């Protein structure tokens, strides 16, 4: 699968513009950069066991990786065949710059383009307000995964 690119201008809280590119592709094309980000955010920062972070679903997902103006991989996420968005992660340097929202919107656009009627995700509970700002609604009760509180959320196109 070839990669596609989306260039965005994100407004940071400090009112300057941060440029980033989002590449959409399969696991073969994007795994090195996606793994780097996911390992740093989930395994190192959040202490999720590495064996839980990487799974067999990566091979069948559509992946998105955001790169900063210097070409450094800064954020990632994936879209599963069933419309589930997951493994959303932004490295500390990119948080608050709009990269997470741009990644989410890119994955949602891919789901919509392939005909999905809705997308779902399991958000870390502290991130639920972020997803709500993008139109997601809470669906169910809080639960724990890898020792971290999560909540299911959904968005219907």
CSV table of C-alpha atoms in Angstrom, one decimal:
chain,number,residue,atom,x,y,z
A,1,UNK,CA,0.0,0.0,0.0
A,2,UNK,CA,1.3,3.4,-0.8
A,3,UNK,CA,1.3,6.2,1.7
A,4,UNK,CA,-0.7,9.3,1.4
A,5,UNK,CA,0.2,12.7,3.0
A,6,UNK,CA,-1.9,15.4,4.6
A,7,UNK,CA,-0.3,18.7,5.5
A,8,UNK,CA,-1.9,20.7,8.3
A,9,UNK,CA,-1.3,24.0,10.1
A,10,UNK,CA,-2.1,23.6,13.8
A,11,UNK,CA,-2.6,26.5,16.1
A,12,UNK,CA,-0.8,26.1,19.4
A,13,UNK,CA,-1.9,27.6,22.6
A,14,UNK,CA,0.9,30.1,22.3
A,15,UNK,CA,-0.7,31.4,19.0
A,16,UNK,CA,2.1,30.4,16.7
A,17,UNK,CA,1.6,28.0,13.8
A,18,UNK,CA,3.1,24.5,14.0
A,19,UNK,CA,3.4,22.7,10.7
A,20,UNK,CA,3.0,18.9,10.5
A,21,UNK,CA,2.5,16.2,7.9
A,22,UNK,CA,0.3,13.2,8.4
A,23,UNK,CA,1.1,10.0,6.5
A,24,UNK,CA,-1.5,7.3,6.1
A,25,UNK,CA,-0.4,3.8,5.2
A,26,UNK,CA,-0.2,0.2,6.2
A,27,UNK,CA,1.9,-1.3,8.9
A,28,UNK,CA,4.8,-2.2,6.6
A,29,UNK,CA,5.1,1.5,5.6
A,30,UNK,CA,4.7,3.1,9.0
A,31,UNK,CA,5.6,0.6,11.7
A,32,UNK,CA,9.1,1.9,12.5
A,33,UNK,CA,7.8,5.4,13.4
A,34,UNK,CA,4.5,4.2,14.9
A,35,UNK,CA,6.4,1.7,17.2
A,36,UNK,CA,8.8,4.4,18.3
A,37,UNK,CA,6.0,6.7,19.4
A,38,UNK,CA,3.8,4.0,21.0
A,39,UNK,CA,6.7,2.5,22.9
A,40,UNK,CA,7.7,6.0,24.2
A,41,UNK,CA,4.2,7.0,25.2
A,42,UNK,CA,2.5,3.8,26.3
A,43,UNK,CA,5.4,1.6,27.5
A,44,UNK,CA,7.9,4.1,28.9
A,45,UNK,CA,5.6,6.9,30.1
A,46,UNK,CA,2.4,5.0,31.1
A,47,UNK,CA,4.1,1.7,32.0
A,48,UNK,CA,1.9,-0.5,29.8
A,49,UNK,CA,3.6,-3.9,29.3
A,50,UNK,CA,5.2,-4.0,25.9
A,51,UNK,CA,3.6,-7.4,25.1
A,52,UNK,CA,0.1,-5.7,25.6
A,53,UNK,CA,1.0,-2.7,23.5
A,54,UNK,CA,2.0,-4.4,20.2
A,55,UNK,CA,-0.5,-6.9,18.9
A,56,UNK,CA,-1.4,-8.9,15.8
A,57,UNK,CA,-4.0,-6.3,14.7
A,58,UNK,CA,-1.4,-3.8,13.5
A,59,UNK,CA,-0.9,-5.8,10.3
A,60,UNK,CA,-4.5,-5.4,9.3
A,61,UNK,CA,-5.0,-1.7,10.3
A,62,UNK,CA,-4.7,1.5,8.5
A,63,UNK,CA,-2.1,3.6,10.3
A,64,UNK,CA,-1.5,7.4,10.6
A,65,UNK,CA,1.7,9.0,11.7
A,66,UNK,CA,2.2,12.7,12.2
A,67,UNK,CA,5.6,14.3,11.6
A,68,UNK,CA,6.7,17.7,12.9
A,69,UNK,CA,8.3,20.4,10.7
A,70,UNK,CA,11.7,18.7,11.1
A,71,UNK,CA,10.3,15.4,9.9
A,72,UNK,CA,10.4,13.8,13.4
A,73,UNK,CA,7.6,11.3,14.1
A,74,UNK,CA,5.5,13.0,16.8
A,75,UNK,CA,2.1,11.2,16.9
A,76,UNK,CA,0.3,8.1,15.7
A,77,UNK,CA,-3.0,6.3,15.6
A,78,UNK,CA,-4.7,3.3,13.8
A,79,UNK,CA,-8.0,2.4,12.3
A,80,UNK,CA,-9.1,-1.2,12.6
A,81,UNK,CA,-11.2,-3.0,9.9
A,82,UNK,CA,-14.2,-2.9,12.2
A,83,UNK,CA,-14.1,1.0,12.6
A,84,UNK,CA,-12.3,1.0,15.9
A,85,UNK,CA,-9.7,3.8,16.3
A,86,UNK,CA,-6.9,3.0,18.7
A,87,UNK,CA,-3.3,3.4,19.8
A,88,UNK,CA,-3.7,7.2,19.6
A,89,UNK,CA,-0.5,8.7,21.0
A,90,UNK,CA,1.4,12.0,20.8
A,91,UNK,CA,4.9,12.4,22.1
A,92,UNK,CA,5.3,15.1,24.9
A,93,UNK,CA,6.8,17.7,22.5
A,94,UNK,CA,3.7,17.6,20.3
A,95,UNK,CA,1.0,17.7,22.9
A,96,UNK,CA,-1.3,20.7,22.8
A,97,UNK,CA,-0.3,21.6,19.3
A,98,UNK,CA,-3.3,20.1,17.5
A,99,UNK,CA,-1.5,17.0,16.2
A,100,UNK,CA,-3.8,14.6,18.2
A,101,UNK,CA,-6.9,16.2,16.7
A,102,UNK,CA,-5.5,16.2,13.2
A,103,UNK,CA,-4.6,12.5,13.5
A,104,UNK,CA,-8.1,11.7,14.8
A,105,UNK,CA,-9.7,13.7,12.0
A,106,UNK,CA,-7.5,11.9,9.4
A,107,UNK,CA,-8.5,8.5,10.7
A,108,UNK,CA,-12.2,9.4,10.9
A,109,UNK,CA,-12.0,10.7,7.3
A,110,UNK,CA,-10.5,7.3,6.2
A,111,UNK,CA,-13.3,5.5,8.0
A,112,UNK,CA,-15.9,7.6,6.4
A,113,UNK,CA,-14.3,7.3,2.9
A,114,UNK,CA,-14.4,3.5,3.1
A,115,UNK,CA,-18.1,3.6,4.1
A,116,UNK,CA,-18.0,3.1,7.8
A,117,UNK,CA,-21.2,4.4,9.5
A,118,UNK,CA,-19.5,5.0,12.8
A,119,UNK,CA,-16.2,4.9,14.6
A,120,UNK,CA,-15.6,3.7,18.1
A,121,UNK,CA,-12.7,3.9,20.5
A,122,UNK,CA,-11.7,3.1,24.1
A,123,UNK,CA,-10.3,6.3,25.5
A,124,UNK,CA,-8.2,6.7,28.5
A,125,UNK,CA,-10.7,8.3,30.8
A,126,UNK,CA,-8.6,11.5,31.3
A,127,UNK,CA,-8.7,12.0,27.5
A,128,UNK,CA,-12.5,11.7,27.1
A,129,UNK,CA,-12.9,15.5,27.0
A,130,UNK,CA,-10.5,15.6,24.0
A,131,UNK,CA,-12.7,13.1,22.1
A,132,UNK,CA,-15.9,14.8,23.2
A,133,UNK,CA,-14.6,18.0,21.6
A,134,UNK,CA,-14.4,16.0,18.3
A,135,UNK,CA,-18.0,14.9,18.6
A,136,UNK,CA,-17.6,11.5,20.3
A,137,UNK,CA,-20.1,10.4,22.9
A,138,UNK,CA,-19.4,8.2,25.9
A,139,UNK,CA,-20.9,4.8,25.5
A,140,UNK,CA,-21.0,2.8,28.8
A,141,UNK,CA,-19.2,2.7,32.1
A,142,UNK,CA,-15.5,3.2,32.9
A,143,UNK,CA,-13.3,0.0,32.9
A,144,UNK,CA,-9.6,-0.7,33.4
A,145,UNK,CA,-7.2,-1.9,30.8
A,146,UNK,CA,-3.5,-2.4,31.5
A,147,UNK,CA,-4.2,-0.8,34.9
A,148,UNK,CA,-5.5,2.5,33.3
A,149,UNK,CA,-9.1,3.7,33.5
A,150,UNK,CA,-10.8,3.8,30.1
A,151,UNK,CA,-14.2,4.6,28.7
A,152,UNK,CA,-15.8,3.5,25.4
A,153,UNK,CA,-16.8,6.3,23.0
A,154,UNK,CA,-18.5,6.4,19.6
A,155,UNK,CA,-19.1,8.8,16.8
A,156,UNK,CA,-21.8,8.3,14.1
A,157,UNK,CA,-21.3,9.8,10.7
